Amino acid sequence: MKSPLLGQFQPPNGEPHMLGPIQRIETPMHHFAEGEEVDYLIVGVGAGGGVLLQRLARAGFRVIGFDAGPFWDTERDWVSDEKGAHNLYWNDIRVTGGKHPLAFGANNSGKGVGGGTVHWASFTPRLHPSDFHIHSLDGVGVDWPMSYSDLKPYYELLELELPVSGPSYYPWGDPHGYPYGPHPMGGVGDALIRGCTKLGIGVSAGGPVAILNGSRADRPHCIYRGFCIQGCKVGAKASTLITHVPDAIKHGAEIRPNCMVSRVHIGPDRRATGVTYFDPEGRERFQKAKVVVIAGYAIETPRLLLNSACPGFENGLANSSDCVGRYLMAQAGNVVSGRFDGLVRMYKAPPAHALTEEFYETDPKRGFARGFAIQTVGPLPISFAKQMMSSKGSWGWGLRSVMMDYNHWAAFGFLGEILPHAENRVQIAEEKDPLGIPVAKITFNLGDNDKRLIKFGKDKTMEVMHAAGAQEVVQEARYAHLVGAARMGSDPKTSVVDQFGRTHDIANLFICDGSIMPTQGSANPGLTIMALAARIADYVIQQGSRVLNHNDRSVEPPPMRRDLSPPDTWGHGMPRI
Ligand SMILES: Cc1cc2nc3c(=O)[nH]c(=O)nc-3n(C[C@H](O)[C@H](O)[C@H](O)COP(=O)(O)OP(=O)(O)OC[C@H]3O[C@@H](n4cnc5c(N)ncnc54)[C@H](O)[C@@H]3O)c2cc1C
Ligand code: SF4
């Protein structure tokens, strides 16, 4: 089971699984016996599930993480090739509708250990303090049951664990600095800085982004060849697969890859007892647990809760408020592309490396509440071809000629806050997946505020592209980053979980992913999801047997457990300003 060079682990009933140097695991993975009750069972080992798993294992709990997708070996499974990376995404059928339907596939969730962090671009801005109180401040959306100050220490912690590179002074929201210095600029970042500077708009160069700009432990620095959304074979980009999962396994966690959880079971005492799942051979099995945590992403989490309806919970689990599946949010993610006379070569850098949050906060003069960010995106040729087809109508010879011109184009992403609406929701469709599990049906419509915000933000992003010197500017409407659909709140009548992810209805059923976010701001959500997961971990660890065996609740904030961070976190990086 042990290799002096690389390490390996043995999946249940499978062949020994080799792991590359950046995933080195020196101890064999622990396997819990069939029928053995574990303390914590986590459904989904992505951004939220991966961080929680690691901490629970370090704290000595018996914990299993299930993931519907593979345990990626970054050396063996990943290729620096755009098409070759398509199996990283959740490509299973989802039914989408409404007046402004969401597109699914590469654009949203991942499938496999690491979840969406495997193919995220790894922009890691924090939410702003205002994001936690948008109803009180702007009369829209809803307030969070916590403040920025509750999450701030966890932002700082995760920025060290991933770690995050960025400027030493970041001026927006709660101004702060980053522990690792900014990255050099690529052609797209250069264009964003040029355009913003010309218009007098402040801009951040070189991050915040969870990409190493110097080597650390087994992980090498970024080599700037732009395959971040294809998984980063190099290991410079953070994902929970390489930052948290190896440490979880070292501390006794079991991962069950290629295991799709189909139902959470509830006992006569109205507590969760475990889950049914399909093993890699398609056999249905049951795993017993004292506490079940769902961390399956904003679509699969409500799907599982609704599919687990049972006597006493006829509308789905934890759904007495009728909020499960509701208030699903996506960020507006229009891509604005500009053609320059000079070479840009947008593949020659991480897509994520420069941004502005100057338009993040509400400005009453603009005629809508909340705001947006403008960020670099660096589509590789297949994504670029799709953008040219939809934004320019390029086809045939026209598409061929624009593709030959690829090196002259730059692309900016506009990231706009769409408000939570009750009718934007996940329900269960008639259709079933190949395992016979009913799939998710998603309905999505934009409100008036959303439409005004998108129009303003798209026009501003195009203005910046023109100011950068582009002769031709086109744009494609799209969405990014799904969150919500099992939101947190203090009132059990209007929310699914409390501020620690604990469902109001079932004392030993938790949710720990982006679905618990009540609003989303216009920051990319990954860092916030991980910070929330670290706080949930501290809470359940402090509560101990009160969560494992009892129904009484406390909403006392936990002490922060810095000692549960993965190795090479403390004592690294620069002191913060
Ligand atoms: C192209 C792209 C770029 C992005 N770039 C950024 C970025 O720059 N910055 C940023 O902050 N965010 C980015 N994101 C978004 C970010 O990746 C997600 O917000 C984040 O990963 C969501 O975390 P999560 O914990 O909610 O779910 P995930 O990370 O998606 O994890 C969910 C996991 O649960 C598993 N699962 C689901 N259902 C089941 C089940 N029934 N049984 C077993 N396993 C199950 C899935 O396989 C998956 O591994 C990007 C996303 C995409 C698609
Ligand atoms: S650009 Fe850097 S972070 Fe992105 S894939 Fe290449 S090495 Fe990894």
XYZ file of C-alpha atoms and ligand atoms in Angstrom:
638
model
C 0.000 0.000 0.000
C 2.911 2.366 0.396
C 5.261 3.795 -2.172
C 8.276 5.804 -1.091
C 7.824 8.069 -4.090
C 4.194 8.683 -4.762
C 1.800 7.062 -2.316
C -1.348 5.222 -3.204
C -4.659 4.309 -1.725
C -7.043 1.417 -2.047
C -10.603 2.362 -2.972
C -13.240 -0.017 -1.576
C -13.373 -3.123 -3.793
C -10.986 -1.547 -6.306
C -7.491 -1.734 -7.650
C -4.727 0.110 -5.786
C -4.930 3.724 -6.870
C -1.665 5.549 -7.441
C -1.407 9.205 -6.638
C 0.963 11.790 -8.055
C 3.588 13.669 -6.044
C 1.399 16.633 -5.148
C -1.233 14.311 -3.683
C 1.257 12.200 -1.752
C -0.443 10.196 0.986
C 1.946 8.213 3.128
C -0.638 6.145 4.989
C -3.095 3.762 3.350
C -6.669 4.975 3.369
C -8.765 3.662 6.230
C -11.858 1.626 5.314
C -14.827 1.371 7.591
C -16.391 -2.074 7.633
C -19.745 -2.568 5.989
C -22.407 -2.043 8.642
C -20.115 0.017 10.882
C -21.667 3.271 12.047
C -19.485 6.341 11.459
C -19.721 9.680 13.243
C -20.031 11.885 10.162
C -21.036 11.002 6.627
C -20.500 13.762 4.065
C -22.261 13.645 0.695
C -19.996 15.439 -1.788
C -16.279 16.166 -1.383
C -16.087 19.538 -3.136
C -15.366 23.040 -1.841
C -17.508 22.783 1.302
C -17.394 18.997 1.834
C -13.606 18.782 1.343
C -12.782 21.390 3.987
C -15.245 19.910 6.489
C -13.967 16.345 5.926
C -10.374 17.381 6.567
C -11.165 19.096 9.867
C -13.404 16.357 11.198
C -10.710 13.783 10.439
C -8.031 15.881 12.169
C -10.290 16.257 15.186
C -10.452 12.465 15.435
C -13.980 11.748 14.219
C -14.789 8.688 12.154
C -15.790 10.239 8.850
C -16.576 9.102 5.306
C -16.863 11.370 2.267
C -18.938 10.078 -0.640
C -18.527 11.505 -4.092
C -20.512 10.638 -7.196
C -17.418 11.126 -9.366
C -13.861 9.724 -9.466
C -10.901 10.281 -7.160
C -8.773 12.125 -9.688
C -5.099 11.367 -9.938
C -3.741 14.672 -11.183
C -0.808 12.981 -12.936
C -2.706 10.171 -14.588
C -6.162 11.568 -15.284
C -5.607 15.162 -16.292
C -4.399 16.417 -19.617
C -3.472 19.919 -20.668
C -6.095 19.800 -23.374
C -9.409 21.632 -23.438
C -11.532 18.816 -24.840
C -9.769 16.154 -22.799
C -10.940 17.876 -19.589
C -14.668 17.662 -20.304
C -15.147 14.654 -18.019
C -14.410 16.897 -14.996
C -17.887 18.408 -15.146
C -21.273 17.257 -13.896
C -22.675 16.396 -17.325
C -25.603 14.255 -16.111
C -29.038 15.281 -17.273
C -30.722 18.274 -15.618
C -33.972 19.810 -16.876
C -33.756 23.594 -17.241
C -36.527 26.124 -17.888
C -38.050 29.507 -17.054
C -37.869 32.746 -19.061
C -34.095 33.034 -18.602
C -32.963 29.406 -18.304
C -29.565 28.432 -16.914
C -27.190 26.360 -19.034
C -25.589 23.359 -17.331
C -22.420 21.337 -17.814
C -18.947 22.876 -17.939
C -20.385 26.203 -16.835
C -21.289 25.123 -13.306
C -20.613 22.031 -11.241
C -17.874 19.462 -11.055
C -18.183 15.717 -10.475
C -15.396 13.994 -8.608
C -13.359 14.444 -5.448
C -12.561 18.171 -5.246
C -15.929 19.061 -6.813
C -16.016 22.406 -8.584
C -12.622 23.431 -7.172
C -10.978 21.038 -9.633
C -12.003 23.226 -12.550
C -12.616 26.575 -10.914
C -10.568 29.506 -12.158
C -9.760 30.124 -8.459
C -10.542 33.808 -8.174
C -10.880 34.131 -4.392
C -12.271 37.527 -3.379
C -14.137 37.819 -0.075
C -17.721 38.998 0.257
C -18.035 42.621 1.390
C -19.397 43.477 4.858
C -22.511 44.949 3.143
C -23.339 41.551 1.587
C -24.459 40.220 4.944
C -27.144 42.918 5.397
C -28.528 43.820 1.961
C -32.124 43.867 3.156
C -31.362 46.313 5.963
C -29.130 48.460 3.746
C -30.851 48.356 0.362
C -34.296 46.868 1.004
C -33.652 43.884 -1.289
C -32.974 40.173 -0.731
C -32.481 39.060 2.838
C -29.955 39.570 5.659
C -27.639 36.745 6.698
C -27.933 35.429 10.255
C -24.286 36.423 10.765
C -21.991 39.322 9.951
C -18.786 39.713 7.988
C -16.877 39.844 11.279
C -18.013 36.250 12.039
C -16.486 35.034 8.788
C -13.434 37.297 8.574
C -11.106 35.074 10.661
C -12.088 32.115 8.467
C -11.387 34.087 5.286
C -7.927 34.829 6.666
C -7.447 31.169 7.563
C -8.464 29.810 4.156
C -6.360 32.440 2.381
C -3.376 30.805 4.109
C -4.496 27.222 3.575
C -5.037 27.427 -0.199
C -3.032 29.821 -0.246
C -4.228 32.976 -2.030
C -1.926 35.276 -3.992
C -2.859 38.915 -4.366
C -1.826 42.499 -3.758
C -0.487 43.586 -0.410
C -3.306 46.132 -0.221
C -6.757 45.230 -1.571
C -8.980 48.289 -1.243
C -12.563 47.039 -1.558
C -15.037 45.766 1.046
C -13.007 45.306 4.216
C -9.560 46.419 2.916
C -6.890 43.768 3.486
C -3.681 42.300 2.095
C -2.748 38.812 0.898
C -0.155 36.409 2.293
C 1.405 35.687 -1.117
C 2.319 38.410 -3.620
C 0.487 39.125 -6.867
C 1.053 37.199 -10.098
C 2.625 38.756 -13.193
C 0.147 40.050 -15.761
C -0.975 38.191 -18.865
C -2.285 39.896 -21.995
C -5.911 39.992 -20.800
C -4.967 41.464 -17.410
C -2.872 44.024 -19.190
C -5.913 45.027 -21.274
C -8.161 45.249 -18.186
C -5.649 47.444 -16.388
C -5.246 49.657 -19.453
C -9.002 50.085 -19.910
C -9.727 50.720 -16.238
C -6.825 53.133 -15.815
C -7.917 55.147 -18.842
C -11.412 55.505 -17.331
C -10.131 56.237 -13.807
C -11.415 52.928 -12.417
C -9.346 51.256 -9.682
C -8.133 47.770 -10.584
C -6.364 44.924 -8.772
C -3.458 43.343 -10.644
C -2.398 39.745 -10.002
C -5.177 38.363 -7.795
C -6.728 37.478 -5.427
C -6.364 34.025 -6.878
C -5.642 30.647 -5.233
C -2.605 29.937 -7.400
C 0.938 29.573 -6.084
C 3.416 32.184 -7.215
C 6.247 30.345 -5.487
C 6.629 26.653 -4.729
C 5.363 25.394 -1.380
C 5.978 21.923 0.029
C 5.226 19.444 -2.793
C 3.396 21.985 -4.905
C 5.263 23.882 -7.632
C 4.610 27.444 -8.749
C 2.397 28.412 -11.664
C 3.915 27.999 -15.114
C 1.397 30.301 -16.831
C -0.009 28.103 -19.530
C -3.642 28.777 -18.834
C -5.161 25.324 -18.226
C -6.625 26.196 -14.806
C -10.212 25.358 -15.804
C -8.914 22.017 -17.092
C -7.720 20.988 -13.609
C -4.122 22.320 -13.419
C -2.030 19.192 -13.878
C 0.893 21.150 -12.428
C -0.717 21.496 -8.978
C -0.096 25.247 -8.666
C -3.820 25.970 -8.502
C -5.549 25.055 -5.244
C -8.403 22.571 -5.129
C -9.643 20.691 -2.087
C -8.443 17.558 -3.929
C -4.835 18.616 -3.330
C -5.083 21.055 -0.409
C -7.425 19.288 2.036
C -8.303 15.737 0.940
C -4.789 14.220 1.320
C -4.631 15.564 4.893
C -8.107 14.137 5.596
C -6.997 10.676 4.428
C -3.793 10.909 6.462
C -5.950 11.511 9.518
C -8.235 8.524 9.026
C -11.011 9.751 6.727
C -12.351 7.377 4.112
C -13.329 8.619 0.663
C -15.770 6.565 -1.377
C -15.432 7.807 -4.959
C -17.860 6.898 -7.763
C -20.589 6.404 -5.159
C -23.828 8.283 -5.816
C -25.990 8.891 -2.750
C -29.669 8.530 -3.633
C -31.517 8.986 -0.328
C -31.044 10.127 3.270
C -32.927 7.925 5.736
C -34.797 9.174 8.802
C -35.559 7.056 11.874
C -38.691 7.018 14.052
C -37.045 9.613 16.331
C -36.894 12.033 13.341
C -33.091 11.844 13.219
C -31.064 10.902 10.142
C -29.762 7.331 10.327
C -27.611 7.128 7.181
C -27.809 7.060 3.399
C -28.501 4.721 0.523
C -25.928 4.924 -2.234
C -24.989 3.203 -5.471
C -21.478 1.759 -5.297
C -19.125 1.833 -8.342
C -20.629 -1.458 -9.562
C -24.157 0.019 -9.392
C -25.181 -2.006 -6.310
C -27.446 -0.267 -3.807
C -25.946 -0.107 -0.301
C -26.682 1.507 3.042
C -24.187 3.393 5.213
C -25.068 4.162 8.811
C -23.967 7.460 10.423
C -24.633 9.505 13.530
C -24.676 12.736 11.526
C -25.322 13.237 7.807
C -23.922 16.318 6.050
C -24.995 17.149 2.500
C -22.423 19.088 0.471
C -23.493 18.290 -3.087
C -23.742 21.790 -4.678
C -26.714 24.112 -5.148
C -28.510 21.694 -7.496
C -27.707 18.234 -6.109
C -28.226 19.191 -2.456
C -31.890 20.224 -2.869
C -32.358 17.315 -5.287
C -31.248 14.847 -2.609
C -33.358 16.501 0.108
C -36.462 16.418 -2.124
C -35.801 12.866 -3.332
C -35.553 11.733 0.326
C -39.204 12.565 1.087
C -40.663 10.008 3.495
C -43.552 9.687 5.961
C -43.354 12.685 8.306
C -41.350 14.614 5.682
C -43.677 14.366 2.691
C -42.339 17.543 0.992
C -38.736 16.453 1.289
C -36.301 16.591 4.195
C -35.790 19.813 6.170
C -38.512 21.453 4.102
C -41.140 22.597 6.626
C -40.440 26.167 5.405
C -40.979 25.166 1.736
C -37.582 26.794 1.097
C -35.698 23.688 -0.081
C -34.923 24.323 -3.745
C -36.078 27.962 -3.598
C -33.981 31.147 -3.781
C -31.519 29.523 -6.166
C -29.077 32.152 -7.425
C -26.646 32.433 -10.309
C -24.399 35.398 -10.941
C -24.764 37.205 -14.242
C -21.590 36.249 -16.085
C -21.633 38.007 -19.461
C -18.401 37.589 -21.397
C -17.217 40.680 -23.289
C -14.626 39.975 -25.985
C -12.489 42.566 -27.743
C -10.193 42.351 -30.754
C -6.864 44.181 -30.622
C -4.378 44.931 -33.392
C -1.519 43.707 -31.205
C -1.106 40.171 -29.877
C -2.909 39.330 -26.594
C -2.404 35.545 -26.391
C -4.988 35.032 -23.714
C -3.988 31.397 -23.070
C -0.604 32.516 -21.701
C -1.701 33.149 -18.115
C -4.244 31.877 -15.627
C -7.677 33.093 -16.798
C -8.122 34.637 -13.327
C -5.564 37.328 -12.581
C -6.998 40.869 -12.533
C -10.309 42.404 -11.504
C -12.097 45.510 -10.326
C -14.710 45.762 -7.566
C -15.262 49.520 -8.033
C -18.927 48.874 -8.970
C -19.624 46.305 -6.217
C -21.715 48.436 -3.854
C -25.147 49.993 -4.397
C -25.034 53.410 -6.083
C -28.517 54.998 -6.094
C -27.608 57.026 -9.213
C -27.483 53.814 -11.272
C -31.153 52.909 -10.745
C -30.687 49.442 -9.249
C -29.561 47.878 -5.986
C -26.233 46.072 -5.490
C -23.481 45.798 -8.085
C -20.913 43.824 -10.010
C -17.244 43.061 -10.591
C -15.287 42.960 -13.846
C -12.683 40.182 -14.106
C -10.277 38.672 -16.589
C -11.368 35.428 -18.218
C -9.140 33.670 -20.729
C -11.218 31.259 -22.771
C -9.249 28.562 -24.564
C -10.130 27.953 -28.240
C -13.238 25.713 -27.834
C -14.884 28.116 -25.359
C -13.790 31.050 -27.495
C -15.362 29.460 -30.590
C -18.666 29.065 -28.718
C -18.497 32.693 -27.609
C -17.856 33.869 -31.163
C -20.759 31.781 -32.451
C -23.176 33.240 -29.930
C -21.871 36.828 -29.701
C -20.871 37.445 -33.337
C -22.926 34.780 -35.108
C -19.667 33.413 -36.572
C -20.075 30.200 -38.551
C -18.375 28.378 -41.407
C -15.600 30.420 -42.985
C -16.392 33.357 -40.663
C -15.777 31.182 -37.604
C -12.629 29.776 -39.145
C -11.225 33.216 -39.805
C -12.022 34.510 -36.287
C -10.379 31.404 -34.828
C -7.239 32.102 -36.843
C -7.319 35.516 -35.178
C -7.617 34.023 -31.624
C -4.322 35.471 -30.411
C -5.593 39.029 -30.945
C -8.646 38.699 -28.680
C -9.100 39.448 -24.966
C -12.123 38.520 -22.841
C -13.485 40.139 -19.656
C -16.158 38.578 -17.469
C -18.765 40.767 -15.881
C -19.905 39.193 -12.585
C -23.195 40.653 -11.384
C -25.266 40.007 -8.278
C -28.659 38.498 -9.082
C -31.050 38.720 -6.137
C -32.706 35.689 -4.498
C -36.240 35.031 -5.809
C -38.520 32.368 -4.332
C -39.630 31.189 -7.786
C -36.065 30.548 -8.956
C -35.952 26.989 -7.799
C -34.886 23.368 -8.013
C -37.647 20.769 -8.144
C -37.787 17.113 -9.026
C -38.453 16.245 -12.682
C -40.309 13.269 -14.136
C -37.078 12.171 -15.831
C -34.670 9.797 -14.108
C -30.918 9.328 -14.415
C -29.380 5.962 -15.431
C -29.465 4.840 -11.769
C -33.234 5.484 -11.654
C -32.932 8.617 -9.448
C -35.285 11.479 -10.442
C -33.227 14.384 -11.815
C -33.402 18.080 -10.930
C -35.681 20.490 -12.772
C -34.507 24.105 -12.563
C -36.614 27.214 -13.210
C -34.883 30.587 -13.552
C -36.211 34.099 -14.268
C -34.581 37.495 -13.917
C -36.253 40.247 -11.879
C -36.367 43.934 -12.894
C -33.429 44.881 -10.644
C -31.401 42.021 -12.144
C -32.122 43.158 -15.702
C -31.153 46.769 -14.982
C -27.955 45.661 -13.234
C -26.994 43.366 -16.125
C -27.608 46.075 -18.748
C -25.507 48.624 -16.863
C -22.717 46.155 -16.051
C -22.496 44.755 -19.561
C -22.317 48.280 -21.054
C -19.639 49.313 -18.516
C -17.561 46.209 -19.278
C -17.780 46.938 -23.009
C -16.740 50.551 -22.323
C -13.658 49.302 -20.457
C -12.794 46.989 -23.358
C -13.076 49.880 -25.822
C -10.973 52.089 -23.526
C -8.297 49.383 -23.516
C -7.957 49.897 -27.255
C -10.107 47.137 -28.774
C -11.395 47.933 -32.256
C -14.227 45.419 -32.166
C -16.166 44.532 -28.990
C -18.882 41.852 -28.714
C -20.587 40.188 -25.762
C -22.301 36.943 -24.848
C -24.961 36.701 -22.114
C -24.380 33.860 -19.674
C -24.501 32.960 -15.984
C -21.911 31.694 -13.526
C -21.657 30.240 -10.008
C -24.867 28.719 -8.688
C -25.589 29.087 -4.961
C -28.640 29.152 -2.679
C -31.592 26.709 -2.722
C -31.201 25.640 0.959
C -30.600 29.006 2.547
C -29.517 29.798 6.093
C -31.471 32.042 8.440
C -32.542 32.488 12.043
C -36.223 31.859 11.341
C -37.165 28.221 10.630
C -40.237 29.463 8.755
C -38.164 31.189 6.062
C -34.920 29.213 5.916
C -33.605 25.644 5.796
C -30.503 25.774 8.035
C -29.113 27.917 10.837
C -25.821 29.804 10.599
C -23.917 26.563 11.294
C -25.525 24.626 8.465
C -27.737 22.627 10.822
C -31.188 21.999 9.356
C -33.946 23.503 11.475
C -36.078 20.356 11.160
C -33.603 17.492 11.708
C -31.003 17.959 14.453
C -28.366 15.628 12.960
C -28.739 16.671 9.311
C -26.398 19.465 8.141
C -25.725 21.213 4.846
C -22.222 22.485 4.081
C -21.921 23.933 0.588
C -22.909 26.945 -1.507
C -26.600 26.127 -1.248
C -26.784 27.658 2.251
C -25.851 31.164 1.047
C -28.867 33.495 1.424
C -27.393 36.109 -0.955
C -24.284 36.042 -3.102
C -22.753 39.458 -3.647
C -20.636 39.778 -6.750
C -17.612 37.924 -5.408
C -16.864 34.429 -6.729
C -18.314 32.108 -4.064
C -15.621 29.450 -3.512
C -13.649 31.103 -0.717
C -16.852 31.975 1.143
C -18.091 28.368 0.863
C -14.796 27.080 2.299
C -14.767 29.705 5.074
C -18.324 28.723 6.030
C -17.293 25.044 6.023
C -14.347 25.715 8.368
C -16.698 27.575 10.727
C -19.276 24.764 10.585
C -16.459 22.318 11.398
C -15.396 24.327 14.435
C -19.013 24.432 15.576
C -19.715 20.704 15.347
C -16.328 19.846 16.856
C -16.993 22.121 19.825
C -20.527 20.726 20.249
C -19.151 17.172 20.314
C -21.689 14.629 21.488
C -24.455 17.230 21.604
C -24.558 17.039 17.815
C -23.696 13.348 17.564
C -26.332 12.070 19.964
C -28.725 14.815 21.058
C -31.282 17.240 19.658
C -30.575 20.266 21.844
C -29.188 23.231 19.926
C -26.769 25.969 20.718
C -25.960 28.873 18.421
C -22.936 29.867 20.477
C -20.089 30.772 18.050
C -17.228 28.265 18.384
C -13.588 29.094 19.180
C -11.474 29.036 16.025
C -9.321 25.905 15.692
C -6.192 27.059 13.852
C -4.562 23.792 14.882
C -6.826 21.919 12.457
C -5.341 23.557 9.341
C -3.497 21.345 6.841
C 0.321 21.349 7.156
C 2.411 24.186 5.704
C -0.282 26.753 6.532
C 1.201 28.646 9.470
C 4.506 30.422 9.326
C 4.286 30.709 5.533
C 3.571 33.718 3.368
C 4.051 37.385 4.142
C 2.737 39.192 7.191
C -0.465 40.990 6.291
C -0.867 44.725 6.242
C -15.703 26.934 -15.010
C -15.872 27.340 -13.569
C -15.056 28.316 -13.034
C -15.220 28.713 -11.697
N -14.383 29.630 -11.200
C -14.514 30.027 -9.926
C -13.627 30.982 -9.374
O -12.737 31.495 -10.063
N -13.783 31.301 -8.074
C -14.770 30.764 -7.308
O -14.867 31.117 -6.127
N -15.626 29.867 -7.799
C -15.519 29.473 -9.081
N -16.359 28.537 -9.576
C -17.451 28.034 -8.716
C -16.970 27.046 -7.649
O -16.261 26.002 -8.257
C -18.197 26.522 -6.904
O -18.929 27.616 -6.409
C -17.847 25.616 -5.730
O -17.022 24.550 -6.108
C -19.133 25.068 -5.143
O -18.827 24.372 -3.976
P -19.844 23.331 -3.339
O -19.216 22.812 -2.123
O -21.175 23.994 -3.242
O -20.017 22.172 -4.431
P -18.948 21.402 -5.315
O -17.593 21.953 -5.164
O -19.508 21.350 -6.704
O -18.937 19.933 -4.712
C -20.051 19.099 -4.769
C -19.591 17.652 -4.867
O -20.682 16.810 -4.501
C -20.708 15.666 -5.309
N -22.081 15.173 -5.282
C -23.210 15.847 -5.609
N -24.291 15.082 -5.397
C -23.851 13.905 -4.918
C -24.511 12.714 -4.515
N -25.844 12.590 -4.558
N -23.753 11.679 -4.084
C -22.394 11.793 -4.029
N -21.730 12.916 -4.406
C -22.453 13.953 -4.833
C -20.235 16.171 -6.661
O -19.707 15.125 -7.446
C -19.187 17.217 -6.272
O -17.900 16.670 -6.238
C -16.219 28.117 -10.896
C -17.034 27.140 -11.441
C -16.862 26.763 -12.770
C -17.750 25.726 -13.334
S -1.740 28.673 -15.526
Fe -0.769 28.115 -13.567
S -2.514 27.578 -12.221
Fe -3.301 27.601 -14.328
S -3.107 25.484 -15.056
Fe -1.216 26.497 -15.647
S 0.206 26.124 -13.910
Fe -1.868 25.682 -13.192
